[in-house]
mmCIF file of C-alpha atoms and ligand atoms in Angstrom:
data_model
loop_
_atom_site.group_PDB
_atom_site.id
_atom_site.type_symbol
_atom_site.label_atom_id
_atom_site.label_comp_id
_atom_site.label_asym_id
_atom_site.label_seq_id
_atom_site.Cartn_x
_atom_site.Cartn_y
_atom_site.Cartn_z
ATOM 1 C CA UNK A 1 82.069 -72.957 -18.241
ATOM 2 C CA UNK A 2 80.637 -69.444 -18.110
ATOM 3 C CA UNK A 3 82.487 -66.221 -19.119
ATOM 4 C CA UNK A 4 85.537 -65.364 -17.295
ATOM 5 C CA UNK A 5 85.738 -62.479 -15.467
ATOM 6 C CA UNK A 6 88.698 -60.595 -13.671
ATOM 7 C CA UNK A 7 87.909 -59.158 -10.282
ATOM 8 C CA UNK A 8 90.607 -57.127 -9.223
ATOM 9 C CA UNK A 9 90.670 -56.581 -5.051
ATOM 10 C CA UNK A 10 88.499 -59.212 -5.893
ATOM 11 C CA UNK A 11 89.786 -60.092 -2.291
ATOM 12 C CA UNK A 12 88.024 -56.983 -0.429
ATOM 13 C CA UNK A 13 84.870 -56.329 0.869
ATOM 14 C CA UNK A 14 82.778 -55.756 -2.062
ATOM 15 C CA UNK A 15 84.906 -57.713 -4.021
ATOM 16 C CA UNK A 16 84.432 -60.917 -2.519
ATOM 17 C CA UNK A 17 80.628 -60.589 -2.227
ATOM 18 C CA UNK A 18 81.204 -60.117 -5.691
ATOM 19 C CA UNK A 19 82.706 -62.944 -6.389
ATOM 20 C CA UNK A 20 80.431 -65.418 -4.679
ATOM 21 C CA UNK A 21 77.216 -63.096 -6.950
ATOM 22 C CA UNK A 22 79.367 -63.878 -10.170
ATOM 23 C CA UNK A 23 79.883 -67.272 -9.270
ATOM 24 C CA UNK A 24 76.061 -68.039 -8.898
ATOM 25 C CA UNK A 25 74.947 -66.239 -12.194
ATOM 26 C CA UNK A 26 77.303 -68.603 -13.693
ATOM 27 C CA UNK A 27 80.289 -66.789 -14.833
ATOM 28 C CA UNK A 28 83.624 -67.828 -13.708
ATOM 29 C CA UNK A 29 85.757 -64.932 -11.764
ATOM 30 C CA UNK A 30 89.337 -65.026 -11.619
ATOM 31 C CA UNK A 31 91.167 -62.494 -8.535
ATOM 32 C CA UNK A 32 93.771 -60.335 -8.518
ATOM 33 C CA UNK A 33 94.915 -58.726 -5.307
ATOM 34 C CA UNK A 34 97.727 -57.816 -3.306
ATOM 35 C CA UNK A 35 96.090 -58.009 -0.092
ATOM 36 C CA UNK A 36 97.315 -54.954 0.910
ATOM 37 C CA UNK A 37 93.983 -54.547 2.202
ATOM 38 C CA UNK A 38 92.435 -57.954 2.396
ATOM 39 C CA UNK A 39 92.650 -61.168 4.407
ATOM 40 C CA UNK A 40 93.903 -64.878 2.341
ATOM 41 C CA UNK A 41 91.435 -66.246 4.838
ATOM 42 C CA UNK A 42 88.674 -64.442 2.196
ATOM 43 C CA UNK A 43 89.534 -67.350 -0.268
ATOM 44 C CA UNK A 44 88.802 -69.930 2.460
ATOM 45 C CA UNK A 45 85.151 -68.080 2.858
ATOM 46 C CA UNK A 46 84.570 -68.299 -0.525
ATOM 47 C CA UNK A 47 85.613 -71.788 -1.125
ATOM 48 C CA UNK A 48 83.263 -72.676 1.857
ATOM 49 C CA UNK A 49 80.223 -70.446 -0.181
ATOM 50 C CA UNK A 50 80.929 -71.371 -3.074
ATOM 51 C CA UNK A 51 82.325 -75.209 -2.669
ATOM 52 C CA UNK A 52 85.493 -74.861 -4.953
ATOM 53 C CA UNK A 53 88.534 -72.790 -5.071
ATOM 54 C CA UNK A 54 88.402 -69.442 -7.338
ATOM 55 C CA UNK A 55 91.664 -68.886 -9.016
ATOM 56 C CA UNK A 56 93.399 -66.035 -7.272
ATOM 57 C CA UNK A 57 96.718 -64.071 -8.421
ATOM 58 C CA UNK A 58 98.238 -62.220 -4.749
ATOM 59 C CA UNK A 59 99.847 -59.318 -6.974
ATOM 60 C CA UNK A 60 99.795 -55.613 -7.959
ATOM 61 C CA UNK A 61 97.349 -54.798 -10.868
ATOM 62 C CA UNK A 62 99.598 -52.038 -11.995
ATOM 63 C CA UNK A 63 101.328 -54.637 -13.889
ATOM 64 C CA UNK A 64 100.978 -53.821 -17.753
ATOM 65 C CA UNK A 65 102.728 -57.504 -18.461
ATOM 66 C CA UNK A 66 100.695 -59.405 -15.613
ATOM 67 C CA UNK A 67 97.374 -58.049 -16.955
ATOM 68 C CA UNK A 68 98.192 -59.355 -20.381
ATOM 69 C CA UNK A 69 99.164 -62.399 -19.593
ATOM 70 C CA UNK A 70 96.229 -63.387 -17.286
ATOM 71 C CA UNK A 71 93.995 -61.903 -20.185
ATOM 72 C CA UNK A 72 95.513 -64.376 -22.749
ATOM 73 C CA UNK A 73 95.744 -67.724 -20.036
ATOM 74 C CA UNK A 74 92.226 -67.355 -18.707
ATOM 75 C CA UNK A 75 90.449 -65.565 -22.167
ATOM 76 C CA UNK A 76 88.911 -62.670 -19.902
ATOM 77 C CA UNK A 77 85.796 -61.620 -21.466
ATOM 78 C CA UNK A 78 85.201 -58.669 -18.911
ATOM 79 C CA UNK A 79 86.918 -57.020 -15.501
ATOM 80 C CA UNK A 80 85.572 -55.790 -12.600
ATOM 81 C CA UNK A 81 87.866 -53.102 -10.994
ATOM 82 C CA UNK A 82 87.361 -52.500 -7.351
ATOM 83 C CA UNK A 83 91.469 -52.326 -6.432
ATOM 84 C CA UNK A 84 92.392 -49.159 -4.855
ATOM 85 C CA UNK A 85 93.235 -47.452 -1.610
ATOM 86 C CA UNK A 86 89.959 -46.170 0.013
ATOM 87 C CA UNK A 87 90.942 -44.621 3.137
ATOM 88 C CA UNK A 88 89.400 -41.105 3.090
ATOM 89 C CA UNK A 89 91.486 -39.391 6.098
ATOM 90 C CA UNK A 90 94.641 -41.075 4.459
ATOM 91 C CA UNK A 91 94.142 -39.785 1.079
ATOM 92 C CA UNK A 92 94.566 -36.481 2.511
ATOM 93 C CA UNK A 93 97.955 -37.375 3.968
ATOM 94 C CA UNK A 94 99.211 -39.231 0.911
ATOM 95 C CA UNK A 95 98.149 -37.705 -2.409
ATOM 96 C CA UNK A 96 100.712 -38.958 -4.372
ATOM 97 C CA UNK A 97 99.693 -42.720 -3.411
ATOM 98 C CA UNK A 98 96.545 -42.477 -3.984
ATOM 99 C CA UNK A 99 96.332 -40.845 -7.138
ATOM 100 C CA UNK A 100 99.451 -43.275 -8.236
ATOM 101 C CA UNK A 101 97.996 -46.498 -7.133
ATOM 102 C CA UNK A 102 94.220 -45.195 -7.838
ATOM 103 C CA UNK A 103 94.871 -43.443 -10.960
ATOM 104 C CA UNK A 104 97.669 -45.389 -12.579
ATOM 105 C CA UNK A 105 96.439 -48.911 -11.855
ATOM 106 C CA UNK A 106 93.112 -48.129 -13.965
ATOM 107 C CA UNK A 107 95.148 -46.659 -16.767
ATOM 108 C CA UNK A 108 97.086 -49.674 -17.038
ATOM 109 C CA UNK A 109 94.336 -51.798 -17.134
ATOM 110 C CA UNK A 110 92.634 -50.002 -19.827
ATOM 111 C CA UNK A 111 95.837 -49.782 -21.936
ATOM 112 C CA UNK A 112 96.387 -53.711 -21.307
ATOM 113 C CA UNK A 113 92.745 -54.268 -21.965
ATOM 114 C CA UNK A 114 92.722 -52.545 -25.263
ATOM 115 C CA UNK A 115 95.891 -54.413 -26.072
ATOM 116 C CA UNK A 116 93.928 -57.473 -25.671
ATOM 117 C CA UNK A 117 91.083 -56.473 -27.489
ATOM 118 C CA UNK A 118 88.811 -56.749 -23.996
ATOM 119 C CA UNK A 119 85.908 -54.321 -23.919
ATOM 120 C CA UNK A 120 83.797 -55.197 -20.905
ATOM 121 C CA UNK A 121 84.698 -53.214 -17.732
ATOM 122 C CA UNK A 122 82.908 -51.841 -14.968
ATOM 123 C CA UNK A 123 84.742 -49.631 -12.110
ATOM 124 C CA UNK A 124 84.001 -49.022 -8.724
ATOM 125 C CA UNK A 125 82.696 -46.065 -7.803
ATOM 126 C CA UNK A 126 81.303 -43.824 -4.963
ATOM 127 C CA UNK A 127 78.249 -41.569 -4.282
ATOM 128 C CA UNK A 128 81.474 -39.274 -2.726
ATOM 129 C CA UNK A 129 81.429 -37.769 -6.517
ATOM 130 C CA UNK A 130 77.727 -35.657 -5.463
ATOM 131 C CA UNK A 131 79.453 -33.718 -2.192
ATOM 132 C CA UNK A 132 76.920 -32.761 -0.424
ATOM 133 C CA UNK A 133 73.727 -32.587 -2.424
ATOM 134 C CA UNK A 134 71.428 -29.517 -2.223
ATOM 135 C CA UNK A 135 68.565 -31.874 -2.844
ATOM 136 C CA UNK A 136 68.735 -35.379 -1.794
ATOM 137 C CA UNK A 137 67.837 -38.276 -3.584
ATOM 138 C CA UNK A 138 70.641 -37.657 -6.209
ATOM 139 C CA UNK A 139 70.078 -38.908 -9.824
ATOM 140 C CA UNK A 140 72.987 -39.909 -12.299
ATOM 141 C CA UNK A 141 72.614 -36.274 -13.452
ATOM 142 C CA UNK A 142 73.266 -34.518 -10.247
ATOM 143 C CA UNK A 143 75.958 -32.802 -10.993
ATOM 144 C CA UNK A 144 79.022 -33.688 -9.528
ATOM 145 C CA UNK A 145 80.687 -31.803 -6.877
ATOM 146 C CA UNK A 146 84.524 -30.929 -5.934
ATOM 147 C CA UNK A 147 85.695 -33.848 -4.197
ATOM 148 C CA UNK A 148 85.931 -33.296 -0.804
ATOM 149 C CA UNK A 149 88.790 -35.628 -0.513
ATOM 150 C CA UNK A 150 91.827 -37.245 -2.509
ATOM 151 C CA UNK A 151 89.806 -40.239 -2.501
ATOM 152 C CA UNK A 152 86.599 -38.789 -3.557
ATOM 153 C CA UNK A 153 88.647 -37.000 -6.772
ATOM 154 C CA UNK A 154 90.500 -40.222 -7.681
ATOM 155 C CA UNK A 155 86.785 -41.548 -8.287
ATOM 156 C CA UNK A 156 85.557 -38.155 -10.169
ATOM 157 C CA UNK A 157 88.780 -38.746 -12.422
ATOM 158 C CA UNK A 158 89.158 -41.930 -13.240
ATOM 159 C CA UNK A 159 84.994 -41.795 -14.097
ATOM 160 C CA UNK A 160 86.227 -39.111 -16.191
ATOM 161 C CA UNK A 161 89.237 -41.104 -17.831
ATOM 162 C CA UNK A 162 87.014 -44.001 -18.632
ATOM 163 C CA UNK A 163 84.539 -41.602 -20.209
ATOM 164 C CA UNK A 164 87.125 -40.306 -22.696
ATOM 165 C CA UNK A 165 88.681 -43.875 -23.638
ATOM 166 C CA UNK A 166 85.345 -44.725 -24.356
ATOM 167 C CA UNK A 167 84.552 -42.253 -26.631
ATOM 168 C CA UNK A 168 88.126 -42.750 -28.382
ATOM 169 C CA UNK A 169 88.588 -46.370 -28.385
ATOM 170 C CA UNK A 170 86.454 -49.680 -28.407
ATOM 171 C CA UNK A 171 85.801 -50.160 -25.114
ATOM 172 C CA UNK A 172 82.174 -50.613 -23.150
ATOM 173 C CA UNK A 173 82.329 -49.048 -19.108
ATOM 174 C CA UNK A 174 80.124 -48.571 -16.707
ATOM 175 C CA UNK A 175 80.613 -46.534 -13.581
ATOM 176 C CA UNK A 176 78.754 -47.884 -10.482
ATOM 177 C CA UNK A 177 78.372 -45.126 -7.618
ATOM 178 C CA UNK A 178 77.790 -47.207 -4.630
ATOM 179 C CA UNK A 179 76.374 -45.621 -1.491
ATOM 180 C CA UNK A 180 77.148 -47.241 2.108
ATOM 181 C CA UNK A 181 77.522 -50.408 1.558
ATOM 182 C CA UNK A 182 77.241 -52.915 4.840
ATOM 183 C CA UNK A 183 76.308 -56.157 5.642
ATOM 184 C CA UNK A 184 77.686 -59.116 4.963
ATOM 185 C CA UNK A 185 76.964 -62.738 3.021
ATOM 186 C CA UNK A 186 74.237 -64.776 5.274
ATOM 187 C CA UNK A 187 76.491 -67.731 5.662
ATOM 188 C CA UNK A 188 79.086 -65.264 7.912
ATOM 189 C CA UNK A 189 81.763 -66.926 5.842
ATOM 190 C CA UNK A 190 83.083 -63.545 4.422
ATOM 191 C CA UNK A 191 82.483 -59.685 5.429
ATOM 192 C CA UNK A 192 83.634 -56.500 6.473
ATOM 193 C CA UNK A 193 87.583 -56.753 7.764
ATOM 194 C CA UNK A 194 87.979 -53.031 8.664
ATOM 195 C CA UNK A 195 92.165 -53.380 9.824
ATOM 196 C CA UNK A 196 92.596 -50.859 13.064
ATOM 197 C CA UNK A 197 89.811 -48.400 14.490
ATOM 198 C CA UNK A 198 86.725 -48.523 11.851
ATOM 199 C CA UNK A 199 86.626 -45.543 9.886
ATOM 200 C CA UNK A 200 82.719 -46.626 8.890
ATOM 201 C CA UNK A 201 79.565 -46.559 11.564
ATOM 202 C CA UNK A 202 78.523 -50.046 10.762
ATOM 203 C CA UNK A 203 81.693 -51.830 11.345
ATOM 204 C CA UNK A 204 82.382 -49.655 14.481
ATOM 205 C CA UNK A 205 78.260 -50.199 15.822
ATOM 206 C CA UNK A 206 79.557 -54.297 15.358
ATOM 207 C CA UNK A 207 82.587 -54.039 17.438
ATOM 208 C CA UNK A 208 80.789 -52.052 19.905
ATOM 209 C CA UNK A 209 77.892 -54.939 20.679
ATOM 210 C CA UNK A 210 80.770 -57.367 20.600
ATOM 211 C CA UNK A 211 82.542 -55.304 23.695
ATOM 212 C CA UNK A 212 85.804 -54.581 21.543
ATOM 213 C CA UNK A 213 85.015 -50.604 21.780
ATOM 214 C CA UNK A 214 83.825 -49.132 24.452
ATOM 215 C CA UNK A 215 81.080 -46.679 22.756
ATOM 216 C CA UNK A 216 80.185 -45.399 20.072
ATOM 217 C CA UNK A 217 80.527 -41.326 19.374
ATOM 218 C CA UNK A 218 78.489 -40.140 16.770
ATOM 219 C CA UNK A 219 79.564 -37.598 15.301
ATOM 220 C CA UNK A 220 76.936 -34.767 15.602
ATOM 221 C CA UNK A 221 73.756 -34.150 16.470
ATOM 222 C CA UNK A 222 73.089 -31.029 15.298
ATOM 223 C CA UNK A 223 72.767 -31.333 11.596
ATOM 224 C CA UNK A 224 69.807 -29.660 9.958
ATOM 225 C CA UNK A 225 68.057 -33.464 9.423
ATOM 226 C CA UNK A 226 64.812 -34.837 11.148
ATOM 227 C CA UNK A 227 67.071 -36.147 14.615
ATOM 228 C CA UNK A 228 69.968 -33.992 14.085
ATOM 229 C CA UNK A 229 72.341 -36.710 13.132
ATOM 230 C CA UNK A 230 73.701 -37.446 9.275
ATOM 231 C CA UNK A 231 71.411 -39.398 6.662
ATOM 232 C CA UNK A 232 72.849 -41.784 4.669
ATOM 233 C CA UNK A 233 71.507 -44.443 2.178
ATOM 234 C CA UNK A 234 72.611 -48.261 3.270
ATOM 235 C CA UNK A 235 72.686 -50.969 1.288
ATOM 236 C CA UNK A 236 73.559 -54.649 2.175
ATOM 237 C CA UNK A 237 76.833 -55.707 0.213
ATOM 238 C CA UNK A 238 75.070 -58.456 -1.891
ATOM 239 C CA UNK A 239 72.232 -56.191 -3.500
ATOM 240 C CA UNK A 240 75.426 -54.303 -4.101
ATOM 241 C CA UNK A 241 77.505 -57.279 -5.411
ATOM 242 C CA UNK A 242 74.243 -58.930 -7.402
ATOM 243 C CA UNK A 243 74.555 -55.302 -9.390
ATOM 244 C CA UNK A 244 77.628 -55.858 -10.587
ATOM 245 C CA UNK A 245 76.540 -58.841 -12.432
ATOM 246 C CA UNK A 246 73.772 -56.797 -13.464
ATOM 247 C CA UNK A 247 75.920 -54.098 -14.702
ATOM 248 C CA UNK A 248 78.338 -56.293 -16.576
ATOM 249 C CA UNK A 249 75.701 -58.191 -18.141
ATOM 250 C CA UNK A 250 74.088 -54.909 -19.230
ATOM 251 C CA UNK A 251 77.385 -54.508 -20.787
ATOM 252 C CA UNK A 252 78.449 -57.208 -22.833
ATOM 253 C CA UNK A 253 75.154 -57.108 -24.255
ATOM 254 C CA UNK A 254 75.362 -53.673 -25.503
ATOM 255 C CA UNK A 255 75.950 -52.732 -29.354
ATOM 256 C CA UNK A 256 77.680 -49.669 -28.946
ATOM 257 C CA UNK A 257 80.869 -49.899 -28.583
ATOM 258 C CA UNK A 258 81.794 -47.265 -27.410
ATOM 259 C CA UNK A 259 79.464 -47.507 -24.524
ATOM 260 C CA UNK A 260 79.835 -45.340 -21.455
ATOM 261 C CA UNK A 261 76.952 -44.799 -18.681
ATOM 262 C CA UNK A 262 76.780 -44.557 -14.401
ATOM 263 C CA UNK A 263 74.579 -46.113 -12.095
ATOM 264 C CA UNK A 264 73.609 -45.287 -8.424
ATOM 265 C CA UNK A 265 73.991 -48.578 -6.811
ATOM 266 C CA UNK A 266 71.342 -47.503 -3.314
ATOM 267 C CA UNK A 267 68.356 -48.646 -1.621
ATOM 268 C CA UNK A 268 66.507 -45.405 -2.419
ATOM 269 C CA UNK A 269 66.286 -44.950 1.404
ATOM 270 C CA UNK A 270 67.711 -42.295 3.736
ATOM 271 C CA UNK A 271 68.353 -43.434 7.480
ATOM 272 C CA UNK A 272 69.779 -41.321 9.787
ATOM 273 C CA UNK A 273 72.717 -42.566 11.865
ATOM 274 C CA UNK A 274 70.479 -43.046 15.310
ATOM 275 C CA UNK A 275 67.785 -44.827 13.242
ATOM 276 C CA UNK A 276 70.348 -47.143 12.467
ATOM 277 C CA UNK A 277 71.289 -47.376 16.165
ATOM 278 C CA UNK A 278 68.131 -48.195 17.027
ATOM 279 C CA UNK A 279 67.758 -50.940 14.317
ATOM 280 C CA UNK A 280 70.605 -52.398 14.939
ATOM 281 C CA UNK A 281 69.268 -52.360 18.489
ATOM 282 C CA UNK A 282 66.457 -54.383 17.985
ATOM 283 C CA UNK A 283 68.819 -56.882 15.903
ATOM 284 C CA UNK A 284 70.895 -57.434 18.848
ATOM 285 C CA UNK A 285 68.231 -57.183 21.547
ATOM 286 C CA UNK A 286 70.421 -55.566 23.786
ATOM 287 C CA UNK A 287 71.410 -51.144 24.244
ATOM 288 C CA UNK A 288 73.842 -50.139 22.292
ATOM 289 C CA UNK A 289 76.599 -47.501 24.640
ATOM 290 C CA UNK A 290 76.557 -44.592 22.863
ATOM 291 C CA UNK A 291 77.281 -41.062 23.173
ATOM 292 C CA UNK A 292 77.420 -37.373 21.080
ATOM 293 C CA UNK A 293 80.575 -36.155 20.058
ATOM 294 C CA UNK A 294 81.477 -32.942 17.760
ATOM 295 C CA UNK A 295 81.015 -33.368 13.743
ATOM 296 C CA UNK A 296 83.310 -35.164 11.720
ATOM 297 C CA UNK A 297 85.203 -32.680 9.030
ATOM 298 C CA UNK A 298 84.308 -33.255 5.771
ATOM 299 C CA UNK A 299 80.619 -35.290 6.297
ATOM 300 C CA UNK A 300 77.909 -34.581 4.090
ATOM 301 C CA UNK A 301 74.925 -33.811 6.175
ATOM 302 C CA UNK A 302 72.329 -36.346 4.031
ATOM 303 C CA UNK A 303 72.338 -37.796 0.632
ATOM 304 C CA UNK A 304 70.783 -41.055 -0.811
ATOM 305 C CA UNK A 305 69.790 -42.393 -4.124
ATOM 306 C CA UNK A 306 67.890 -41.982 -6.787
ATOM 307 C CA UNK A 307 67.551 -45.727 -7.830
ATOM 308 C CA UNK A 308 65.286 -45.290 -11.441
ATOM 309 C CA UNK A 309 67.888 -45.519 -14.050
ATOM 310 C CA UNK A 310 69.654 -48.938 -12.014
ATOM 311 C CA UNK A 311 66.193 -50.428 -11.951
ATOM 312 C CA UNK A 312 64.722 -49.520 -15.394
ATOM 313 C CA UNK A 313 68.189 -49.799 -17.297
ATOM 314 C CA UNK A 314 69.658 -52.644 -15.207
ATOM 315 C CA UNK A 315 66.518 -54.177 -14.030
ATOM 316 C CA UNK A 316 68.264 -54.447 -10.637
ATOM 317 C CA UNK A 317 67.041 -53.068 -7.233
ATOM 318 C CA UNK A 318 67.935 -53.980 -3.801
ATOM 319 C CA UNK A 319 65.978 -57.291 -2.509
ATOM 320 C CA UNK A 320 67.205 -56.826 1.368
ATOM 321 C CA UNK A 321 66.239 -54.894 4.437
ATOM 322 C CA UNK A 322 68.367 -52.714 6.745
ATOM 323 C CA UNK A 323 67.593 -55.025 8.938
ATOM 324 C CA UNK A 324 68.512 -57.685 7.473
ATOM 325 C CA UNK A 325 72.015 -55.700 6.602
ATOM 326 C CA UNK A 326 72.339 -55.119 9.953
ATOM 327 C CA UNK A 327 71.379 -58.738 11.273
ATOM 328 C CA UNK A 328 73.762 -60.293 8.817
ATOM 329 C CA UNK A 329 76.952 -57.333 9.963
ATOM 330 C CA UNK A 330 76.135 -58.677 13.351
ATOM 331 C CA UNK A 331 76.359 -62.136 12.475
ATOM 332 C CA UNK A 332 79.615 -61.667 11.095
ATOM 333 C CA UNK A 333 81.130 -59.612 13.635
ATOM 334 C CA UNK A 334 80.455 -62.970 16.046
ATOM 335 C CA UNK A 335 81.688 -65.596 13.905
ATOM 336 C CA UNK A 336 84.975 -63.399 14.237
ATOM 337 C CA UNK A 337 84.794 -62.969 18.071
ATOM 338 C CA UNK A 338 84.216 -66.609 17.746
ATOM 339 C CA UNK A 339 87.241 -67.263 15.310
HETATM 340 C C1 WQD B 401 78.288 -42.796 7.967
HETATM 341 C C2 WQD B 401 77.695 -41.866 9.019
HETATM 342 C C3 WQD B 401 79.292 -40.467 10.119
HETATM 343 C C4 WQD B 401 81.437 -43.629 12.248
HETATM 344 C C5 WQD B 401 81.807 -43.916 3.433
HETATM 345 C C6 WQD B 401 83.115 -43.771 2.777
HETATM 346 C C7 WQD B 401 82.922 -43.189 1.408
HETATM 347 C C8 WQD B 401 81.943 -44.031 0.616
HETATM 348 C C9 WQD B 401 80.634 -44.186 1.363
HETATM 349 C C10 WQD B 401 83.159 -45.593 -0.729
HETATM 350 C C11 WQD B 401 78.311 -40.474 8.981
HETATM 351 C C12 WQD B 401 78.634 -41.431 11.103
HETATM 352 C C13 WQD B 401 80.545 -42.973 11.419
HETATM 353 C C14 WQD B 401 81.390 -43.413 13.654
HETATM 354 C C15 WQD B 401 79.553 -41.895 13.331
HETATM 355 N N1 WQD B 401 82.480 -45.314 0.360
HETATM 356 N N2 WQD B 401 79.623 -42.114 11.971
HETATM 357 N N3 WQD B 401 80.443 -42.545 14.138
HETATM 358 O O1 WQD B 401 81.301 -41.275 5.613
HETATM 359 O O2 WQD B 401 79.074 -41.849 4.554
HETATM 360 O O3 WQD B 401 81.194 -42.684 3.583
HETATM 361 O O4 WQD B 401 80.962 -44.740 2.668
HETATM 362 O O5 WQD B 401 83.340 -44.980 -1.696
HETATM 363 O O6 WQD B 401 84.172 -43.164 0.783
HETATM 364 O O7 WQD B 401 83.876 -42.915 3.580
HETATM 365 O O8 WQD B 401 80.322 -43.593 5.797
HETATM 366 O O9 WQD B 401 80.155 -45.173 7.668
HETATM 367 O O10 WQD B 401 82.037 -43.455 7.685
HETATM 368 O O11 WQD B 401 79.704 -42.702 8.089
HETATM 369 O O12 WQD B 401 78.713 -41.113 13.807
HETATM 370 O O13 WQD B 401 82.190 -43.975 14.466
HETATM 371 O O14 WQD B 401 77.999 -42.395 10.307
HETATM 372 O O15 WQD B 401 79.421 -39.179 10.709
HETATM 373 O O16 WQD B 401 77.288 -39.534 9.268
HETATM 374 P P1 WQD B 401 80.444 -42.244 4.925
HETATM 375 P P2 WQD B 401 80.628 -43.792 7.354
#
């Protein structure tokens, strides 16, 4: 039996890609979610991927007495924190929620972590904390930027809360900034479940091919960039999810305990969104119906990673194509017009 590991919203997106990448490095992950954002047909996936069933908990995380006691029953060595409320265009609406839930649930954990004596934790989050970059790729030292959203600051905080506990108490964190993550596990047994009209391009290029949207709009074209639309740096979800095992290895093997470090979790790669049009193009074999609609407030023009530190620190770097990001996100998106 390998080390157990918490993943809380280990029912999500990332999350569950995570799951199945902790699984097959040997550890043993345990869930907590509340599916407020999530399927309970994700535990069916991974019991299909992963051929037995991963013990799950369907409740809040901001649960100071919950926390403990799965700590003590399962002997938790480390937790990986991805629950929270992502919605950027909601945060905006609902401050209060979002830095509640965001905020709150990862002081809680920390508090019932330290209680426990647990000192392994890695948190989820977002290339959102470098704004818009006056010199793409970013490094780890870029400096950070005012959010540009509720969202974005409830990931510039709680990096910042972690930092201090850190310092102050035994406990070894790591921050992973992930880029845009997309894709989804080869076997098309778990993915993206965007609920409603897909905030994200990939999800919304998917539903497109599959005929549930009519078009796609992208959202400018006349953005200082090579093609005039937005740059972004993709990465499939399990480069992303095989980093997190990375990451919390990285951890548990470190001395210090007091450790505290970030990682830009990218491909290294900028695309621009009509490159990724085209790609996904050539994936599908057939046109994508597309047309140009007026920017979307608050998007960075371009950014993408500086992936050094991840690979010389972590000795992880992304192992799969765009294409193959895109191949696998179209996959997906049939098994579910199949389903
Ligand atoms: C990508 C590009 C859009 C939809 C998201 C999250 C952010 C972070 C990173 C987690 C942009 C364009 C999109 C569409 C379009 N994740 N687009 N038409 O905005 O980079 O950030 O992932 O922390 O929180 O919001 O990703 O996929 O929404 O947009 O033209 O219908 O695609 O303008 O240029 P984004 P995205």
């Amino acid at each position: 039996m390998g080390p157990k590991i918490l993943v809380t919203g280990g029912a999500g997106f990332i999350g569950s890609h995570t799951v199945v990448a902790l699984a097959e490095a040997g550890y043993e992950p345990v869930i907590l979610d509340d599916f407020s954002n999530s399927e309970s047909s994700v535990l069916t996936g991974l019991r299909s991927i992963l051929g037995k069933d991963i013990p799950c908990y369907a409740r809040d995380c901001n649960d100071y007495a919950l926390l403990r006691s799965i700590f003590r029953e399962h002997q938790i060595s480390g937790i990986i924190h991805f629950a929270a409320f992502k919605a950027v265009g909601e945060s905006m609406q609902e401050p209060l929620a979002y830095y509640r839930n965001n905020l709150g649930s990862l002081i809680t954990l920390m508090d019932a972590m330290l209680a426990e004596g647990i000192s392994n934790l890695i948190f989820s989050s977002s290339c959102t904390v470098y704004g818009n970059p006056d010199q793409p790729p970013v490094t780890e030292e870029t400096p950070v930027k005012p959010a540009a959203s509720v969202y974005g600051n409830t990931k510039q905080i709680g990096e910042e809360i972690i930092r201090d506990v850190c310092a102050a108490k035994p406990l070894k964190a790591i921050s992973l900034r992930y880029f845009n993550p997309i894709g989804a596990h080869p076997s098309a047994e778990i993915g993206e479940l965007p609920r409603g009209i897909p905030n994200n391009l990939v999800p919304f290029i998917t539903q497109t091919a599959a005929g549930l949207r009519k078009s796609l709009t992208i959202f400018g074209n006349d953005y200082p960039t090579p093609d005039g639309t937005c740059i972004r740096d993709y990465i499939h979800v399990m480069d992303l999810a095989e980093a997190h095992v990375s990451a919390l290895r990285y951890a548990m093997a470190h001395a210090d305990v007091h450790l505290y470090d970030t990682f830009n979790l990218g491909s290294g790669q900028g695309n621009s969104v009509l490159e990724l049009v085209q790609q996904f193009e050539q994936v599908s074999g057939s046109p994508l119906p597309y047309q140009i609609g007026p920017r979307r407030e608050g998007d960075v023009v371009a950014v993408w990673a500086d992936v050094q530190k991840s690979s010389n620190l972590l000795g992880w770097k992304t192992r799969r194509t765009l294409k193959e990001a895109l191949a696998d996100a179209w996959r997906w998106q049939q098994k579910l017009a199949g389903s």
